C-alpha cells in the first residue's frame, strides 16, 4: 500500500495548537495584570476603560481556549489517526493508496482495488452505541463534566462520514463517475468501545486489535463487480493531479 500524508499540514497545525495553548495563558495573564493595574487607579475617567478590558479579556481567553483544545485534540493528541489507520491496513493490496488530510471533510481516503472509501475518525474513548443514525455516549455525570472541559464532543459520526463520502464522490465525478464512494467511521482510541444496535447505514470499525469489527475485515466485504481494479492507475494519477497540487 502506498501512503500519501499531508505532513506539511500536520506540522503547521501542530505548531498552531502549541502557539494557541501558550497564547491562551498569555491572554489571561496579561488581562489580569492590566485589569489589576487599572483597578488600583480606578476613577471616573478610566472606569469605562476598565469595564471594556474586563468585557474583552474573558471572551478572548475563552475563544482561544476552545480553539486551542480543539486543535490539540485533532493534531496533537495520541494515538495519531494517520498512523493507526496505516498500521491497521497492513497487508492490504500493494495497489491500494491511503491519503490523509488532503480531501477534507474526508480526512482519510482509501483507494483499494475493490472500492473507494471516505474515512472519518473519532478520538474519543469510553462506551458508545449506535442505532441507525442515532448515537449515544454512555457517561457518568463526572465523565460528562470532564468531556465539557475537554470539548470532547462526539457529534454524529454517521452523518459526518456520509458528507465526506458525498464530497469525495463529487471530486471523482469527472474521473470515474460510475464509482461509488463508501463511508466508514473508525474509532482510534483503543479504550473506545461501541455497540451496534440493529442496522447502521455506515460501518463503524476499530482500526486494529482484538475487538470486532476490524477495518481490514470490513473492507474485504466490499466486492468489485467489474474485472480489474475499481480505479485504474491512470484514473488514480488523474485524481491526484486534480486534488493533491500541494503535496508535501
CSV table of C-alpha atoms in Angstrom, one decimal:
chain,number,residue,atom,x,y,z
A,1,UNK,CA,0.0,0.0,0.0
A,2,UNK,CA,1.2,3.4,-0.9
A,3,UNK,CA,0.7,6.2,1.7
A,4,UNK,CA,0.3,9.9,1.0
A,5,UNK,CA,0.1,12.0,4.1
A,6,UNK,CA,0.0,15.8,4.2
A,7,UNK,CA,2.9,16.2,6.6
A,8,UNK,CA,3.1,20.0,5.9
A,9,UNK,CA,-0.4,20.5,7.2
A,10,UNK,CA,0.2,18.3,10.2
A,11,UNK,CA,3.3,20.2,11.2
A,12,UNK,CA,1.6,23.6,10.7
A,13,UNK,CA,-1.5,22.7,12.7
A,14,UNK,CA,0.6,21.1,15.5
A,15,UNK,CA,2.6,24.2,15.8
A,16,UNK,CA,-0.5,26.3,15.7
A,17,UNK,CA,-2.0,24.3,18.5
A,18,UNK,CA,1.1,24.8,20.7
A,19,UNK,CA,1.1,28.6,20.0
A,20,UNK,CA,-2.6,28.8,20.9
A,21,UNK,CA,-2.0,26.9,24.1
A,22,UNK,CA,0.6,29.3,25.3
A,23,UNK,CA,-1.2,32.3,23.8
A,24,UNK,CA,-4.3,31.5,25.9
A,25,UNK,CA,-2.3,31.7,29.1
A,26,UNK,CA,-0.7,34.9,27.8
A,27,UNK,CA,-4.0,36.5,27.2
A,28,UNK,CA,-5.2,35.6,30.7
A,29,UNK,CA,-2.1,36.7,32.5
A,30,UNK,CA,-1.9,40.0,30.5
A,31,UNK,CA,-5.6,40.6,31.1
A,32,UNK,CA,-5.2,40.1,34.9
A,33,UNK,CA,-2.2,42.4,35.0
A,34,UNK,CA,-3.8,45.2,33.1
A,35,UNK,CA,-7.1,45.0,34.9
A,36,UNK,CA,-5.4,44.9,38.3
A,37,UNK,CA,-3.3,48.0,37.4
A,38,UNK,CA,-6.4,49.8,36.2
A,39,UNK,CA,-8.4,48.8,39.2
A,40,UNK,CA,-5.8,50.4,41.5
A,41,UNK,CA,-6.0,53.6,39.6
A,42,UNK,CA,-9.8,53.4,39.2
A,43,UNK,CA,-11.6,56.8,38.9
A,44,UNK,CA,-14.3,58.4,36.9
A,45,UNK,CA,-12.0,59.0,34.0
A,46,UNK,CA,-10.9,55.4,33.4
A,47,UNK,CA,-13.9,53.3,34.7
A,48,UNK,CA,-15.1,52.9,31.1
A,49,UNK,CA,-11.7,51.6,30.0
A,50,UNK,CA,-11.5,49.1,32.9
A,51,UNK,CA,-15.0,47.8,32.1
A,52,UNK,CA,-14.2,47.5,28.5
A,53,UNK,CA,-11.0,45.5,29.2
A,54,UNK,CA,-12.9,43.2,31.5
A,55,UNK,CA,-15.5,42.6,28.8
A,56,UNK,CA,-12.9,41.8,26.2
A,57,UNK,CA,-10.3,39.7,28.1
A,58,UNK,CA,-12.6,36.9,29.3
A,59,UNK,CA,-14.3,36.2,25.9
A,60,UNK,CA,-10.9,36.4,24.1
A,61,UNK,CA,-9.4,33.9,26.6
A,62,UNK,CA,-12.5,31.6,26.3
A,63,UNK,CA,-12.5,31.6,22.5
A,64,UNK,CA,-8.7,30.9,22.3
A,65,UNK,CA,-9.1,28.1,24.8
A,66,UNK,CA,-11.8,26.4,22.7
A,67,UNK,CA,-9.7,26.7,19.6
A,68,UNK,CA,-6.6,25.5,21.4
A,69,UNK,CA,-8.2,22.4,22.9
A,70,UNK,CA,-9.9,21.6,19.6
A,71,UNK,CA,-6.7,21.9,17.6
A,72,UNK,CA,-4.8,19.8,20.3
A,73,UNK,CA,-7.4,17.1,20.1
A,74,UNK,CA,-7.2,16.9,16.3
A,75,UNK,CA,-3.5,17.4,15.7
A,76,UNK,CA,-1.5,16.6,18.8
A,77,UNK,CA,-3.5,14.0,20.7
A,78,UNK,CA,-2.2,10.4,20.7
A,79,UNK,CA,-2.7,8.0,19.1
A,80,UNK,CA,-2.4,9.7,15.7
A,81,UNK,CA,-5.2,8.7,13.2
A,82,UNK,CA,-3.0,8.6,10.2
A,83,UNK,CA,-0.5,6.2,12.0
A,84,UNK,CA,-3.2,3.9,13.4
A,85,UNK,CA,-5.1,3.6,10.1
A,86,UNK,CA,-1.9,2.8,8.3
A,87,UNK,CA,-1.0,0.1,10.8
A,88,UNK,CA,-4.5,-1.3,10.6
A,89,UNK,CA,-4.3,-1.6,6.9
A,90,UNK,CA,-1.0,-3.6,6.9
A,91,UNK,CA,-1.2,-6.5,4.4
A,92,UNK,CA,-3.8,-4.8,2.2
A,93,UNK,CA,-3.1,-4.8,-1.6
A,94,UNK,CA,0.1,-3.1,-2.8
A,95,UNK,CA,-2.1,-1.4,-5.4
A,96,UNK,CA,-4.1,0.5,-2.6
A,97,UNK,CA,-3.4,4.1,-1.8
A,98,UNK,CA,-4.1,5.8,1.5
A,99,UNK,CA,-4.4,9.6,1.5
A,100,UNK,CA,-4.5,11.6,4.8
A,101,UNK,CA,-5.5,15.2,5.2
A,102,UNK,CA,-5.8,16.2,1.6
A,103,UNK,CA,-9.6,15.8,0.9
A,104,UNK,CA,-11.5,17.5,3.7
A,105,UNK,CA,-14.0,16.7,5.1
A,106,UNK,CA,-12.8,13.2,4.2
A,107,UNK,CA,-9.8,13.3,6.5
A,108,UNK,CA,-8.6,10.0,5.2
A,109,UNK,CA,-9.3,8.4,1.8
A,110,UNK,CA,-8.5,4.9,0.8
A,111,UNK,CA,-8.5,3.8,-2.9
A,112,UNK,CA,-8.3,0.0,-2.9
A,113,UNK,CA,-8.7,-2.5,-5.7
A,114,UNK,CA,-12.3,-3.3,-4.5
A,115,UNK,CA,-13.5,0.2,-3.7
A,116,UNK,CA,-13.0,3.8,-2.7
A,117,UNK,CA,-13.6,4.7,0.9
A,118,UNK,CA,-14.0,8.1,2.8
A,119,UNK,CA,-12.9,7.5,6.3
A,120,UNK,CA,-13.7,9.8,9.2
A,121,UNK,CA,-12.3,9.2,12.7
A,122,UNK,CA,-13.2,9.7,16.3
A,123,UNK,CA,-10.5,10.1,19.0
A,124,UNK,CA,-12.9,9.8,22.0
A,125,UNK,CA,-12.6,7.0,24.5
A,126,UNK,CA,-15.4,5.4,26.5
A,127,UNK,CA,-18.5,3.5,25.6
A,128,UNK,CA,-20.8,4.3,22.7
A,129,UNK,CA,-23.8,2.8,20.9
A,130,UNK,CA,-25.3,3.5,17.5
A,131,UNK,CA,-28.7,2.5,16.2
A,132,UNK,CA,-29.3,3.6,12.6
A,133,UNK,CA,-28.1,7.1,12.5
A,134,UNK,CA,-28.6,7.8,16.2
A,135,UNK,CA,-25.5,7.8,18.5
A,136,UNK,CA,-25.4,7.6,22.3
A,137,UNK,CA,-22.5,8.0,24.6
A,138,UNK,CA,-22.6,6.2,28.0
A,139,UNK,CA,-21.1,8.5,30.6
A,140,UNK,CA,-21.4,9.3,34.3
A,141,UNK,CA,-22.0,12.9,35.4
A,142,UNK,CA,-18.3,13.3,36.2
A,143,UNK,CA,-17.4,12.0,32.7
A,144,UNK,CA,-19.8,14.4,31.1
A,145,UNK,CA,-18.3,17.3,33.1
A,146,UNK,CA,-14.8,16.3,32.1
A,147,UNK,CA,-15.9,16.0,28.5
A,148,UNK,CA,-17.3,19.5,28.5
A,149,UNK,CA,-14.0,20.8,29.9
A,150,UNK,CA,-12.1,19.0,27.2
A,151,UNK,CA,-14.7,20.0,24.5
A,152,UNK,CA,-14.8,16.3,23.8
A,153,UNK,CA,-18.0,16.2,21.7
A,154,UNK,CA,-18.8,13.1,19.7
A,155,UNK,CA,-21.2,14.8,17.2
A,156,UNK,CA,-22.8,12.4,14.7
A,157,UNK,CA,-20.1,10.3,13.0
A,158,UNK,CA,-22.6,8.7,10.6
A,159,UNK,CA,-23.7,12.0,9.1
A,160,UNK,CA,-20.1,13.2,9.0
A,161,UNK,CA,-19.0,10.1,7.1
A,162,UNK,CA,-21.8,10.5,4.6
A,163,UNK,CA,-20.9,14.1,4.0
A,164,UNK,CA,-17.3,13.1,3.5
A,165,UNK,CA,-18.3,10.4,1.0
A,166,UNK,CA,-20.5,12.8,-0.9
A,167,UNK,CA,-17.7,15.3,-1.2
A,168,UNK,CA,-15.3,12.7,-2.5
A,169,UNK,CA,-17.9,11.4,-4.9
A,170,UNK,CA,-18.1,14.9,-6.4
A,171,UNK,CA,-14.3,15.0,-6.7
A,172,UNK,CA,-14.3,11.7,-8.6
A,173,UNK,CA,-17.3,12.7,-10.9
A,174,UNK,CA,-15.2,13.8,-13.8
A,175,UNK,CA,-12.7,11.0,-13.4
A,176,UNK,CA,-14.8,7.9,-12.5
A,177,UNK,CA,-18.5,8.8,-12.5
A,178,UNK,CA,-19.6,5.2,-12.0
A,179,UNK,CA,-17.5,4.5,-8.9
A,180,UNK,CA,-19.3,4.6,-5.6
A,181,UNK,CA,-17.6,6.1,-2.5
A,182,UNK,CA,-18.2,4.2,0.7
A,183,UNK,CA,-18.2,6.0,4.0
A,184,UNK,CA,-16.5,4.5,7.1
A,185,UNK,CA,-16.2,5.5,10.8
A,186,UNK,CA,-13.1,4.5,12.7
A,187,UNK,CA,-12.6,4.9,16.4
A,188,UNK,CA,-8.9,5.5,17.0
A,189,UNK,CA,-8.5,5.2,20.8
A,190,UNK,CA,-8.0,1.6,21.9
A,191,UNK,CA,-10.1,2.3,25.0
A,192,UNK,CA,-13.2,3.1,22.9
A,193,UNK,CA,-16.0,0.5,22.9
A,194,UNK,CA,-19.1,0.7,20.8
A,195,UNK,CA,-22.2,-1.4,20.4
A,196,UNK,CA,-24.1,-1.5,17.1
A,197,UNK,CA,-27.8,-2.0,17.6
A,198,UNK,CA,-29.6,-3.3,14.6
A,199,UNK,CA,-28.6,-2.0,11.2
A,200,UNK,CA,-26.4,1.0,10.7
A,201,UNK,CA,-26.0,2.7,7.2
A,202,UNK,CA,-22.3,3.4,7.8
A,203,UNK,CA,-19.9,0.7,9.0
A,204,UNK,CA,-18.2,1.6,12.4
A,205,UNK,CA,-14.9,-0.2,13.0
A,206,UNK,CA,-11.8,-0.5,15.1
A,207,UNK,CA,-8.5,0.0,13.2
A,208,UNK,CA,-6.8,-2.9,14.9
A,209,UNK,CA,-6.7,-5.1,18.0
A,210,UNK,CA,-8.9,-7.9,19.2
A,211,UNK,CA,-12.2,-6.1,19.2
A,212,UNK,CA,-14.6,-6.6,16.2
A,213,UNK,CA,-15.4,-5.4,13.6
A,214,UNK,CA,-11.9,-4.5,12.3
A,215,UNK,CA,-11.3,-2.1,9.5
A,216,UNK,CA,-9.4,-4.5,7.3
A,217,UNK,CA,-12.1,-7.2,7.7
A,218,UNK,CA,-14.9,-4.8,6.8
A,219,UNK,CA,-13.0,-3.7,3.7
A,220,UNK,CA,-13.0,-7.3,2.5
A,221,UNK,CA,-16.8,-7.4,2.4
A,222,UNK,CA,-16.8,-4.9,-0.5
A,223,UNK,CA,-16.5,-6.5,-3.9
A,224,UNK,CA,-15.8,-5.0,-7.3
A,225,UNK,CA,-18.3,-6.4,-9.8
A,226,UNK,CA,-16.1,-5.4,-12.7
A,227,UNK,CA,-12.9,-7.1,-13.7
A,228,UNK,CA,-9.7,-5.4,-12.6
A,229,UNK,CA,-9.3,-2.6,-10.0
A,230,UNK,CA,-12.2,-0.2,-9.3
A,231,UNK,CA,-9.9,2.7,-10.4
A,232,UNK,CA,-7.1,2.2,-12.9
A,233,UNK,CA,-3.6,3.6,-12.4
A,234,UNK,CA,-4.4,6.4,-14.9
A,235,UNK,CA,-7.5,7.4,-13.0
A,236,UNK,CA,-5.6,7.4,-9.7
A,237,UNK,CA,-3.0,9.6,-11.3
A,238,UNK,CA,-5.7,12.0,-12.6
A,239,UNK,CA,-7.3,12.1,-9.2
A,240,UNK,CA,-4.0,13.0,-7.6
A,241,UNK,CA,-3.3,15.7,-10.2
A,242,UNK,CA,-6.7,17.3,-9.5
A,243,UNK,CA,-6.7,17.1,-5.7
A,244,UNK,CA,-3.1,17.0,-4.5
A,245,UNK,CA,-1.5,20.0,-6.1
A,246,UNK,CA,0.5,21.0,-2.9
A,247,UNK,CA,1.6,17.5,-1.9
A,248,UNK,CA,4.4,17.8,0.7
